[in-house]
Amino acid sequence: MALVLEDVSLQIDRNPILEQISFRLPIGQVLVVLGNSGAGKSKLLEVIAGLLKNQSGRIIYGGRDLSALSPQERKIGFVFQDYALFPNLTTEENILFGLQARQAPAREQAKWLKVVTTELKIDHLLKRFPAELSGGQQQRVALARCMVLRPEVLLLDEPLSALDAASRERLALLMKKIQKKYRVTMLYVTHDHNEARFMGDQVLLVDQGRVVQMGSPEEIFSRPVSRFVAHFTATRNILPGRIRERCGDGQALVEVSGAQLLSTSFPVRGEDVWVCIRPEHFSFVEASSEKSDENLISGYRIAQIIPQSGATVLVELMNRRERLMVFASNRRVEDQGLFVDNEVDIVVAASHVHCLPRQPEDIYCRPE
Amino acid sequence: MTMIVLGAGLFFGSPFLALLHSFAAADGFGALLNPQILLVVGTSSVPALMATGLAAVVGIALGYHFTFRKKAGGRWLKTFFSLPLVLPPSAAGYMLLLAFGRYGLIGAPLYQTFSLQIMFTTTALVLAQFFVITPLMMQAASSAFQQVPESLVKASHSLGADEYTTFVKVLLPLSRPVLVAGVITAFARAIGEFGATMMVAGRLKTIPIMIYVKAMGGDAGVADGLSLLLVLLSFLVLFLVNFLGEKR
């Protein structure tokens, strides 16, 4: 059982919006759709919901072809970016809108209203109008309005983008909990990669209406298939390198910025590569405590220490040719006495050195 | 700048001042109480109300169609339905005569088969006013529907509501103030309609026709009284429309 898209294409006024989108999402999983604004993420959701009609391709849920069905006939819930609560209706009326449109019996309406509003902790807001609710509360009402219909698939279009950091965190946890409890299949659009990592069982990266890469968050973030994906997932360190030797044991020796690094993820052919290393995959070491299975990089000095959210800092390292960005915990920075202008050694595991084929004409892009 | 505003004020104000002056001098108030004049107000209001009701239904339907069911050629069709807005009313009236007159394209078979005569009856007044005000209503409805956020309509559909339920439960309540303002404006336009009505009225007298006849015949009292009535009505309409606009 799965939600399957087969070569779904959409044109609006003859402009291609989605081009041959295909994927398979097992039922009960969360697919995070990542991409720039205008990449076609929201349109993809609208096509799945039946609000836009795809010109070609099929949408199949649990073996049933949904393509010819109207939005009313698909059991798909849609949470809009602006929540789309009806301003003339109270919380209760908003939540019951779908059940009433389906002419559900009053007892059923009352039952599900109670279940869902208790779960989402909005049972005290039933008589209020949307204008009297906070952003987070509005979002809960929008979620409740879908959940009372017990949808098989829930589509969420950047549900947290309009909220402050605290509500965002609370709601992300709540949504995850509800998703797990009801095992609802979820498509979750965002452009925030932290959200993507937290919410997603699978991540689908879309650019200009096409699928660029699909995989587990780990795969997308650690082994991007292109420089676009690497950039988009904030890999930050994307350096030009050359493969010196393929060792035959699944490892290759790659030269980057004067250092020789071992990598376990590299193209089969070609010498010129982009070396992608995520900032969280480096760690600082004392020069003496070098571990044999990790690549040691030395000769960098600290240029800047930039505080981040949570208890982390982003450390900018420079040598004569390159710049590296490295995440570290506040604690680490204090314990090891890291200061600007200090010379430091860092290590990175071979499994975290990911090489992408580089065309000779590619322009070298500096990390930020 | 100030000079222009002052000049304009003088120019636009002078007809109103002149009307008030003439009204006081010619005992317009007394003329208004004349039963014959009250009858004119009646024959004017009834067709105007009927035309407004009809235009409200048809105009809202057209506005809905052109807002939500965009089809090829829709823009041409919408332009066609807007034509009466700029068409000289006398031409509109003349064309209605050609269509619905006793020897007209549609009027002739109607007369021959059912001995039904439309022209020069109250029905003719309703038709003429309906013809002129429906585009107005259509435009009001279009702009009313356009200001309802698209996501609300999509949300309604995704929650399982069909087109009719979405119209009744979402679109209509959310665009009510603009629609009501449209209906009020359309009524004012209908009751004040002169050109097209004149062409099809025959011996029937609406307020604007009466004003024309009396003014030309030198009976200032009635013309003054009726004119003032229309001025007051216009004032009330603008006031209501602004009020509804603020409420939105």
Coordinates of C-alpha atoms in Angstrom, one line a residue:
Chain A
M1 CA 0.0 0.0 0.0
A2 CA 1.4 3.3 -1.0
L3 CA 0.7 6.7 -2.5
V4 CA 2.2 6.6 -6.0
L5 CA 2.7 9.3 -8.6
E6 CA 3.5 8.2 -12.1
D7 CA 4.8 10.8 -14.5
V8 CA 2.5 13.6 -13.3
S9 CA 2.7 16.7 -15.4
L10 CA 0.9 20.0 -15.0
Q11 CA 0.7 23.0 -17.3
I12 CA -1.0 26.3 -16.5
D13 CA -1.6 28.5 -19.6
R14 CA 0.8 26.3 -21.5
N15 CA 3.6 26.9 -19.0
P16 CA 5.1 23.7 -17.6
I17 CA 4.7 23.8 -13.8
L18 CA 5.3 20.2 -13.0
E19 CA 7.2 17.8 -15.2
Q20 CA 6.9 14.1 -14.9
I21 CA 6.9 13.8 -11.2
S22 CA 7.1 10.2 -10.0
F23 CA 7.5 8.8 -6.6
R24 CA 6.3 6.1 -4.3
L25 CA 5.5 6.8 -0.6
P26 CA 4.5 3.9 1.6
I27 CA 1.3 4.5 3.5
G28 CA 1.8 6.0 7.0
Q29 CA 5.0 7.8 6.1
V30 CA 5.9 11.4 5.9
L31 CA 7.3 12.8 2.7
V32 CA 8.8 16.2 3.0
V33 CA 8.8 18.2 -0.2
L34 CA 11.7 20.6 -0.2
G35 CA 12.5 23.3 -2.8
N36 CA 12.8 27.0 -3.5
S37 CA 9.7 29.2 -3.8
G38 CA 8.2 28.8 -7.2
A39 CA 9.7 25.3 -7.6
G40 CA 6.2 23.8 -7.8
K41 CA 5.8 22.4 -4.3
S42 CA 2.4 23.9 -3.6
K43 CA 1.1 23.1 -7.1
L44 CA 2.2 19.5 -6.5
L45 CA 0.0 19.3 -3.4
E46 CA -2.9 20.9 -5.2
V47 CA -2.7 18.3 -8.0
I48 CA -2.7 15.5 -5.4
A49 CA -5.7 17.0 -3.7
G50 CA -7.5 17.4 -7.0
L51 CA -7.7 21.2 -6.8
L52 CA -5.6 21.4 -10.0
K53 CA -6.0 18.9 -12.8
N54 CA -2.8 17.3 -14.1
Q55 CA -2.7 16.9 -17.9
S56 CA -0.9 13.6 -17.8
G57 CA 0.2 11.0 -15.4
R58 CA -1.6 9.1 -12.7
I59 CA -2.1 9.5 -8.9
I60 CA -2.7 6.2 -7.2
Y61 CA -3.5 5.6 -3.6
G62 CA -3.7 2.1 -2.2
G63 CA -4.1 0.7 -5.7
R64 CA -7.0 3.1 -6.6
D65 CA -6.5 5.7 -9.3
L66 CA -7.5 9.1 -8.0
S67 CA -6.8 11.0 -11.2
A68 CA -10.4 11.2 -12.3
L69 CA -11.9 11.9 -8.9
S70 CA -13.0 15.4 -7.8
P71 CA -11.4 16.8 -4.6
Q72 CA -14.6 15.9 -2.7
E73 CA -14.2 12.2 -3.6
R74 CA -10.5 11.9 -2.6
K75 CA -10.0 11.4 1.1
I76 CA -7.3 14.0 1.3
G77 CA -6.9 16.8 3.8
F78 CA -5.2 20.0 2.9
V79 CA -3.7 22.5 5.4
F80 CA -3.0 25.8 3.6
Q81 CA 0.0 28.1 4.2
D82 CA -2.4 30.9 5.3
Y83 CA -4.6 28.4 7.1
A84 CA -7.6 29.4 5.0
L85 CA -9.9 29.4 8.0
F86 CA -13.4 30.8 7.1
P87 CA -13.4 34.2 8.8
N88 CA -17.2 34.3 9.1
L89 CA -17.4 31.0 11.0
T90 CA -16.4 30.2 14.5
T91 CA -13.7 27.6 15.4
E92 CA -16.5 25.0 15.9
E93 CA -18.2 25.8 12.6
N94 CA -14.9 25.8 10.8
I95 CA -14.0 22.4 12.2
L96 CA -17.4 20.9 11.4
F97 CA -17.5 22.4 7.9
G98 CA -16.4 19.2 6.2
L99 CA -18.6 16.9 8.2
Q100 CA -21.6 19.1 7.5
A101 CA -20.8 19.3 3.8
R102 CA -20.8 15.5 3.8
Q103 CA -24.1 15.6 5.8
A104 CA -22.6 13.5 8.6
P105 CA -25.1 12.7 11.4
A106 CA -25.1 15.1 14.4
R107 CA -23.9 12.5 16.8
E108 CA -20.8 11.7 14.7
Q109 CA -20.1 15.4 14.3
A110 CA -20.2 15.9 18.1
K111 CA -18.1 12.9 18.7
W112 CA -15.3 13.8 16.3
L113 CA -15.4 17.5 17.3
K114 CA -14.7 16.4 20.9
V115 CA -12.0 13.9 20.0
V116 CA -10.0 16.2 17.8
T117 CA -10.3 19.4 19.7
T118 CA -9.2 17.7 22.9
E119 CA -6.3 16.1 21.2
L120 CA -5.2 19.5 19.7
K121 CA -6.0 21.4 22.9
I122 CA -8.4 23.9 21.3
D123 CA -11.6 22.8 23.0
H124 CA -11.7 26.1 24.9
L125 CA -11.7 28.1 21.6
L126 CA -14.8 26.7 20.0
K127 CA -16.9 29.9 20.1
R128 CA -14.1 32.2 18.8
F129 CA -13.7 33.6 15.4
P130 CA -10.4 33.1 13.5
A131 CA -9.5 36.8 13.9
E132 CA -9.5 36.3 17.7
L133 CA -7.0 33.4 17.6
S134 CA -3.2 33.5 17.6
G135 CA -1.2 32.1 14.7
G136 CA -0.5 28.9 16.5
Q137 CA -4.2 28.5 17.5
Q138 CA -5.3 29.1 13.9
Q139 CA -2.9 26.5 12.7
R140 CA -4.4 24.0 15.2
V141 CA -7.9 24.8 14.1
A142 CA -6.9 24.3 10.4
L143 CA -5.3 20.9 11.4
A144 CA -8.4 19.9 13.4
R145 CA -10.7 20.9 10.4
C146 CA -8.8 18.3 8.4
M147 CA -8.5 15.6 11.1
V148 CA -12.2 15.4 11.8
L149 CA -12.6 14.0 8.3
R150 CA -10.1 11.3 9.1
P151 CA -8.2 11.7 5.8
E152 CA -6.0 9.0 4.4
V153 CA -3.5 11.6 3.2
L154 CA -2.8 14.9 4.8
L155 CA -1.1 17.6 2.7
L156 CA 0.5 20.5 4.6
D157 CA 1.8 23.5 2.7
E158 CA 4.5 25.2 4.8
P159 CA 2.3 24.9 7.9
L160 CA 4.8 26.5 10.3
S161 CA 6.2 29.3 8.1
A162 CA 4.1 32.1 9.6
L163 CA 4.7 31.2 13.2
D164 CA 7.3 32.3 15.8
A165 CA 10.1 29.9 16.8
A166 CA 8.4 28.7 20.0
S167 CA 5.1 27.9 18.5
R168 CA 6.8 26.3 15.5
E169 CA 8.6 23.8 17.8
R170 CA 5.5 23.0 19.8
L171 CA 3.4 22.4 16.6
A172 CA 6.1 20.4 14.9
L173 CA 6.1 18.0 17.9
L174 CA 2.3 17.9 18.0
M175 CA 2.0 17.2 14.2
K176 CA 4.6 14.4 14.5
K177 CA 2.7 12.9 17.4
I178 CA -0.6 13.0 15.6
Q179 CA 0.9 11.6 12.4
K180 CA 2.4 8.7 14.3
K181 CA -0.8 8.0 16.3
Y182 CA -3.2 7.9 13.3
R183 CA -0.6 6.7 10.9
V184 CA -1.7 9.2 8.3
T185 CA 0.3 9.5 5.1
M186 CA 1.6 13.0 5.0
L187 CA 3.1 15.3 2.4
Y188 CA 4.8 18.2 4.1
V189 CA 6.0 21.2 2.1
T190 CA 8.8 23.4 3.6
H191 CA 11.9 25.2 2.6
D192 CA 13.4 24.8 6.1
H193 CA 15.9 21.9 6.1
N194 CA 15.8 21.5 9.9
E195 CA 12.0 21.0 9.6
A196 CA 12.6 18.6 6.7
R197 CA 15.0 16.5 8.8
F198 CA 12.7 16.4 11.8
M199 CA 9.4 15.6 10.0
G200 CA 10.5 13.5 7.1
D201 CA 10.7 9.7 6.6
Q202 CA 11.5 10.6 3.0
V203 CA 12.6 13.9 1.4
L204 CA 11.7 14.9 -2.1
L205 CA 13.7 17.8 -3.5
V206 CA 12.0 19.7 -6.3
D207 CA 13.5 22.3 -8.6
Q208 CA 11.7 24.0 -11.5
G209 CA 8.9 21.4 -11.5
R210 CA 11.1 18.4 -11.6
V211 CA 12.2 15.9 -9.0
V212 CA 15.9 16.4 -8.3
Q213 CA 16.5 13.8 -5.6
M214 CA 14.4 11.6 -3.3
G215 CA 15.6 9.6 -0.4
S216 CA 15.8 9.5 3.4
P217 CA 16.8 12.7 5.1
E218 CA 20.2 11.1 5.8
E219 CA 20.7 10.4 2.1
I220 CA 19.6 13.8 0.9
F221 CA 21.7 15.7 3.4
S222 CA 24.8 13.5 3.4
R223 CA 24.9 12.4 -0.2
P224 CA 23.4 15.1 -2.4
V225 CA 23.3 14.2 -6.1
S226 CA 24.2 17.6 -7.4
R227 CA 25.7 20.9 -6.3
F228 CA 22.2 22.4 -6.3
V229 CA 21.0 19.8 -3.7
A230 CA 24.2 20.3 -1.7
H231 CA 23.7 24.0 -1.6
F232 CA 20.0 23.7 -0.9
T233 CA 20.6 21.4 2.1
A234 CA 23.1 23.8 3.6
T235 CA 26.2 21.6 3.1
R236 CA 28.2 24.9 3.3
N237 CA 31.5 23.3 2.5
I238 CA 31.6 22.6 -1.2
L239 CA 35.2 22.7 -2.4
P240 CA 36.8 21.8 -5.7
G241 CA 39.0 18.6 -5.4
R242 CA 40.7 16.0 -7.4
I243 CA 40.6 12.3 -7.0
R244 CA 44.2 11.0 -6.7
E245 CA 43.6 7.4 -6.3
R246 CA 40.7 4.9 -6.1
C247 CA 41.9 2.5 -3.5
G248 CA 39.7 -0.5 -4.4
D249 CA 38.4 -1.0 -0.8
G250 CA 35.5 1.4 -1.4
Q251 CA 37.7 4.3 -0.5
A252 CA 39.3 7.0 -2.6
L253 CA 42.0 9.5 -1.9
V254 CA 41.0 13.0 -2.8
E255 CA 43.1 16.1 -2.7
V256 CA 41.3 19.2 -1.6
S257 CA 42.9 22.5 -0.7
G258 CA 46.3 21.0 -0.2
A259 CA 45.1 18.2 2.1
Q260 CA 44.6 14.5 1.2
L261 CA 41.3 13.1 2.4
L262 CA 39.8 9.6 2.3
S263 CA 36.3 9.4 1.0
T264 CA 33.8 6.5 0.8
S265 CA 31.4 8.3 -1.5
F266 CA 32.8 9.3 -4.9
P267 CA 32.0 8.9 -8.6
V268 CA 33.2 5.9 -10.5
R269 CA 34.8 7.9 -13.3
G270 CA 36.4 11.3 -13.6
E271 CA 39.0 13.1 -11.5
D272 CA 37.5 16.5 -10.9
V273 CA 35.0 16.6 -8.1
W274 CA 33.2 18.8 -5.7
V275 CA 34.0 17.7 -2.2
C276 CA 30.9 18.2 0.1
I277 CA 31.4 18.2 3.9
R278 CA 28.6 19.2 6.2
P279 CA 29.7 21.6 8.9
E280 CA 28.3 19.3 11.7
H281 CA 30.5 16.5 10.5
F282 CA 33.8 18.1 11.5
S283 CA 35.1 18.0 15.0
F284 CA 38.0 19.8 16.7
V285 CA 40.8 17.7 18.1
E286 CA 44.0 18.2 20.0
A287 CA 46.8 17.5 17.6
S288 CA 48.1 14.5 19.5
S289 CA 44.8 12.6 19.7
E290 CA 44.5 11.8 16.0
K291 CA 42.3 8.8 15.3
S292 CA 43.4 6.5 12.5
D293 CA 40.1 6.2 10.7
E294 CA 39.4 9.9 10.4
N295 CA 40.9 12.5 8.1
L296 CA 42.9 15.1 9.9
I297 CA 43.0 18.6 8.5
S298 CA 45.4 21.1 10.0
G299 CA 46.8 24.5 9.1
Y300 CA 43.5 26.4 9.6
R301 CA 43.0 29.4 11.9
I302 CA 39.8 30.6 13.4
A303 CA 38.5 33.6 11.5
Q304 CA 35.1 34.1 13.2
I305 CA 32.9 32.4 15.8
I306 CA 29.2 33.0 15.0
P307 CA 26.6 32.1 17.6
Q308 CA 23.7 30.0 16.4
S309 CA 20.4 29.1 17.9
G310 CA 20.6 26.4 20.6
A311 CA 23.9 25.8 22.3
T312 CA 26.0 25.8 19.1
V313 CA 28.3 28.1 17.2
L314 CA 29.4 28.2 13.6
V315 CA 33.2 28.5 13.4
E316 CA 34.7 30.0 10.3
L317 CA 38.2 28.6 9.5
M318 CA 40.6 30.0 7.0
N319 CA 43.9 29.0 5.5
R320 CA 45.6 30.7 2.6
R321 CA 43.3 29.2 -0.1
E322 CA 40.1 28.0 1.5
R323 CA 37.4 28.7 4.0
L324 CA 35.7 26.0 6.0
M325 CA 32.5 26.2 8.1
V326 CA 32.3 24.0 11.2
F327 CA 29.6 23.6 13.8
A328 CA 30.7 23.1 17.4
S329 CA 28.9 23.2 20.7
N330 CA 29.3 26.1 23.0
R331 CA 30.7 23.8 25.6
R332 CA 33.4 22.5 23.2
V333 CA 34.5 26.0 22.3
E334 CA 34.9 26.9 26.0
D335 CA 36.5 23.7 27.1
Q336 CA 39.1 23.7 24.3
G337 CA 39.7 27.4 24.6
L338 CA 39.0 28.1 21.0
F339 CA 39.5 31.8 20.1
V340 CA 39.7 33.8 17.0
D341 CA 43.2 33.5 15.4
N342 CA 44.0 30.2 17.1
E343 CA 45.3 27.5 14.8
V344 CA 43.3 24.4 15.1
D345 CA 43.1 20.8 13.8
I346 CA 39.9 19.2 12.7
V347 CA 38.9 15.7 11.7
V348 CA 36.2 14.3 9.5
A349 CA 35.3 10.7 8.9
A350 CA 35.8 9.3 5.4
S351 CA 32.1 8.4 5.3
H352 CA 31.3 12.1 5.6
V353 CA 33.4 13.2 2.7
H354 CA 31.1 13.1 -0.3
C355 CA 32.4 13.7 -3.8
L356 CA 30.3 14.9 -6.7
P357 CA 31.5 14.8 -10.3
R358 CA 32.6 18.3 -11.4
Q359 CA 32.4 19.4 -15.0
P360 CA 35.5 21.4 -16.1
E361 CA 33.3 24.4 -16.9
D362 CA 31.6 24.5 -13.5
I363 CA 32.2 27.8 -11.8
Y364 CA 33.8 27.4 -8.4
C365 CA 31.4 28.5 -5.7
R366 CA 32.6 29.6 -2.4
P367 CA 30.5 28.6 0.6
E368 CA 28.5 31.7 1.5
Chain B
M1 CA -4.7 73.6 -7.4
T2 CA -6.8 75.5 -4.8
M3 CA -8.3 77.5 -7.7
I4 CA -9.3 74.4 -9.6
V5 CA -11.0 72.9 -6.5
L6 CA -12.8 76.2 -5.8
G7 CA -13.9 76.5 -9.4
A8 CA -15.1 72.9 -9.5
G9 CA -17.0 73.4 -6.3
L10 CA -18.8 76.4 -7.7
F11 CA -19.6 74.6 -10.9
F12 CA -20.8 71.4 -9.4
G13 CA -22.6 73.2 -6.6
S14 CA -24.5 75.6 -8.7
P15 CA -27.1 73.1 -10.1
F16 CA -28.0 72.0 -6.6
L17 CA -28.3 75.6 -5.4
A18 CA -30.4 76.4 -8.4
L19 CA -32.7 73.4 -7.7
L20 CA -33.2 74.4 -4.1
H21 CA -33.9 78.0 -5.1
S22 CA -36.4 76.9 -7.8
F23 CA -38.0 74.3 -5.5
A24 CA -38.7 77.0 -2.8
A25 CA -40.0 79.5 -5.4
A26 CA -42.3 77.1 -7.3
D27 CA -43.8 75.3 -4.3
G28 CA -42.2 72.0 -5.3
F29 CA -43.3 70.5 -2.0
G30 CA -47.0 71.1 -2.8
A31 CA -46.5 69.6 -6.3
L32 CA -45.0 66.5 -4.8
L33 CA -48.1 65.8 -2.8
N34 CA -50.2 65.7 -5.9
P35 CA -51.8 62.2 -6.2
Q36 CA -50.8 62.1 -9.9
I37 CA -47.2 62.5 -8.9
L38 CA -47.4 59.9 -6.2
L39 CA -48.6 57.6 -8.9
V40 CA -45.5 58.3 -11.0
V41 CA -43.3 57.5 -8.1
G42 CA -45.2 54.2 -7.8
T43 CA -44.9 53.3 -11.6
S44 CA -41.3 54.2 -11.3
S45 CA -40.4 52.1 -8.2
V46 CA -42.2 48.9 -9.1
P47 CA -40.4 48.2 -12.4
A48 CA -37.1 49.4 -10.9
L49 CA -37.4 47.0 -8.0
M50 CA -38.3 44.1 -10.4
A51 CA -35.4 45.0 -12.7
T52 CA -33.1 45.2 -9.7
G53 CA -34.2 41.8 -8.4
L54 CA -33.7 40.2 -11.8
A55 CA -30.4 41.9 -12.4
A56 CA -29.2 40.8 -9.0
V57 CA -29.7 37.1 -9.8
V58 CA -28.4 37.3 -13.4
G59 CA -25.6 39.7 -12.6
I60 CA -24.3 37.5 -9.7
A61 CA -24.5 34.4 -11.9
L62 CA -22.6 36.1 -14.7
G63 CA -20.0 37.5 -12.2
Y64 CA -19.5 34.0 -10.8
H65 CA -19.2 32.5 -14.2
F66 CA -16.6 35.0 -15.4
T67 CA -14.6 34.8 -12.1
F68 CA -14.4 31.1 -11.5
R69 CA -15.1 29.3 -14.8
K70 CA -12.5 30.9 -17.0
K71 CA -12.9 29.4 -20.4
A72 CA -11.6 30.3 -23.8
G73 CA -13.3 33.4 -25.2
G74 CA -14.5 34.3 -21.7
R75 CA -12.9 37.7 -22.0
W76 CA -14.8 38.5 -25.2
L77 CA -18.1 37.3 -23.7
K78 CA -17.5 39.5 -20.6
T79 CA -16.8 42.5 -22.8
F80 CA -20.0 41.8 -24.6
F81 CA -22.1 41.7 -21.4
S82 CA -20.4 44.9 -20.3
L83 CA -21.4 46.8 -23.4
P84 CA -24.6 48.3 -22.1
L85 CA -22.4 50.2 -19.5
V86 CA -21.0 52.4 -22.3
L87 CA -23.7 52.1 -24.9
P88 CA -25.8 55.3 -25.2
P89 CA -29.1 54.5 -23.5
S90 CA -31.2 55.8 -26.3
A91 CA -29.5 53.4 -28.7
A92 CA -30.1 50.6 -26.2
G93 CA -33.8 51.5 -26.0
Y94 CA -34.0 51.6 -29.8
M95 CA -32.4 48.2 -30.1
L96 CA -34.8 46.8 -27.6
L97 CA -37.7 48.2 -29.7
L98 CA -36.2 46.4 -32.7
A99 CA -36.1 43.2 -30.8
F100 CA -39.3 43.2 -28.7
G101 CA -41.5 45.6 -30.6
R102 CA -44.8 44.4 -32.1
Y103 CA -42.9 44.0 -35.5
G104 CA -39.6 43.1 -33.8
L105 CA -37.4 40.1 -34.2
I106 CA -38.8 38.4 -31.1
G107 CA -41.8 40.6 -30.5
A108 CA -43.5 39.8 -33.8
P109 CA -43.8 36.0 -33.2
L110 CA -44.8 36.6 -29.6
Y111 CA -47.5 38.9 -30.7
Q112 CA -48.8 36.7 -33.5
T113 CA -48.8 33.5 -31.4
F114 CA -49.9 34.7 -28.0
S115 CA -51.1 38.2 -28.8
L116 CA -48.5 39.2 -26.3
Q117 CA -47.3 42.8 -26.4
I118 CA -44.3 43.8 -24.5
M119 CA -43.5 47.3 -25.6
F120 CA -45.1 50.3 -23.9
T121 CA -46.0 48.2 -20.9
T122 CA -44.5 47.9 -17.4
T123 CA -42.7 44.8 -18.7
A124 CA -40.9 47.0 -21.2
L125 CA -39.7 49.3 -18.5
V126 CA -38.4 46.3 -16.5
L127 CA -36.6 45.0 -19.6
A128 CA -35.0 48.3 -20.5
Q129 CA -33.8 48.9 -16.9
F130 CA -32.6 45.3 -16.6
F131 CA -30.7 45.6 -19.8
V132 CA -28.9 48.7 -18.5
I133 CA -28.1 47.7 -14.9
T134 CA -27.2 44.0 -15.3
P135 CA -23.6 44.7 -16.4
L136 CA -23.3 46.9 -13.4
M137 CA -24.4 44.1 -11.1
M138 CA -22.1 41.7 -12.9
Q139 CA -19.1 43.9 -12.3
A140 CA -20.0 44.4 -8.7
A141 CA -20.3 40.6 -8.3
S142 CA -17.0 39.9 -10.1
S143 CA -15.1 42.3 -7.8
A144 CA -16.9 40.9 -4.8
F145 CA -15.9 37.4 -5.6
Q146 CA -12.4 38.3 -6.5
Q147 CA -11.7 39.8 -3.1
V148 CA -12.5 36.4 -1.4
P149 CA -9.1 34.8 -1.0
E150 CA -8.6 31.9 -3.4
S151 CA -7.4 29.6 -0.6
L152 CA -10.8 29.7 1.1
V153 CA -12.5 28.4 -2.0
K154 CA -9.8 25.7 -2.3
A155 CA -10.2 24.9 1.3
S156 CA -13.9 24.5 1.0
H157 CA -13.5 22.1 -2.0
S158 CA -10.8 20.1 -0.2
L159 CA -13.1 19.7 2.8
G160 CA -15.6 18.0 0.5
A161 CA -18.0 20.9 -0.2
D162 CA -19.3 21.0 -3.8
E163 CA -19.6 24.1 -5.9
Y164 CA -23.1 25.0 -4.6
T165 CA -22.2 24.6 -0.9
T166 CA -19.1 26.6 -1.4
F167 CA -21.1 29.4 -3.0
V168 CA -23.7 29.5 -0.3
K169 CA -21.5 28.9 2.7
V170 CA -18.3 30.7 1.8
L171 CA -18.6 33.0 -1.2
L172 CA -21.9 34.6 -0.5
P173 CA -21.4 35.5 3.2
L174 CA -17.9 36.8 2.5
S175 CA -18.9 39.0 -0.4
R176 CA -22.3 40.1 1.0
P177 CA -21.4 43.8 1.8
V178 CA -20.0 44.3 -1.8
L179 CA -23.0 42.5 -3.3
V180 CA -25.5 44.6 -1.3
A181 CA -23.7 47.8 -2.3
G182 CA -24.0 46.6 -5.9
V183 CA -27.7 46.0 -5.6
I184 CA -28.4 49.4 -4.0
T185 CA -26.3 51.1 -6.8
A186 CA -28.2 49.1 -9.4
F187 CA -31.5 50.1 -8.0
A188 CA -30.6 53.8 -8.0
R189 CA -29.4 53.5 -11.6
A190 CA -32.7 51.7 -12.6
I191 CA -35.0 54.2 -11.0
G192 CA -33.1 57.1 -12.6
E193 CA -32.7 55.4 -16.0
F194 CA -34.0 57.8 -18.7
G195 CA -32.8 57.1 -22.3
A196 CA -33.6 53.4 -22.8
T197 CA -36.8 53.6 -20.6
M198 CA -38.0 56.6 -22.6
M199 CA -37.7 54.7 -25.9
V200 CA -39.9 51.8 -24.7
A201 CA -42.2 53.6 -22.2
G202 CA -44.9 54.7 -24.6
R203 CA -47.4 56.7 -22.5
L204 CA -46.0 55.4 -19.2
K205 CA -44.3 58.0 -17.0
T206 CA -41.4 57.3 -14.8
I207 CA -39.8 59.9 -12.5
P208 CA -37.1 60.9 -15.0
I209 CA -39.5 61.0 -17.9
M210 CA -41.9 63.1 -15.9
I211 CA -39.1 65.5 -15.0
Y212 CA -38.3 65.9 -18.7
V213 CA -41.9 66.4 -19.7
K214 CA -42.6 68.9 -17.0
A215 CA -39.4 70.8 -17.4
M216 CA -40.0 71.2 -21.1
G217 CA -43.6 72.1 -20.5
G218 CA -42.7 74.8 -18.0
D219 CA -44.3 73.1 -14.9
A220 CA -41.3 73.8 -12.6
G221 CA -43.0 72.7 -9.4
V222 CA -43.3 69.0 -10.3
A223 CA -39.9 68.9 -12.0
D224 CA -38.3 70.5 -9.0
G225 CA -40.0 68.2 -6.5
L226 CA -39.1 65.0 -8.4
S227 CA -35.5 66.1 -9.1
L228 CA -35.0 66.8 -5.4
L229 CA -36.4 63.4 -4.6
L230 CA -33.8 61.8 -6.9
V231 CA -31.1 63.9 -5.5
L232 CA -32.0 62.8 -2.0
L233 CA -32.2 59.1 -3.1
S234 CA -28.7 59.4 -4.8
F235 CA -27.3 60.9 -1.6
L236 CA -28.8 58.1 0.5
V237 CA -27.4 55.4 -1.9
L238 CA -23.8 56.9 -1.8
F239 CA -24.0 57.1 2.0
L240 CA -25.1 53.4 2.2
V241 CA -22.5 52.2 -0.2
N242 CA -19.8 54.0 1.7
F243 CA -21.1 52.6 4.9
L244 CA -21.0 49.1 3.5
G245 CA -17.5 49.7 2.1
E246 CA -16.3 50.6 5.6
K247 CA -18.0 47.6 7.2
R248 CA -16.0 45.4 4.9

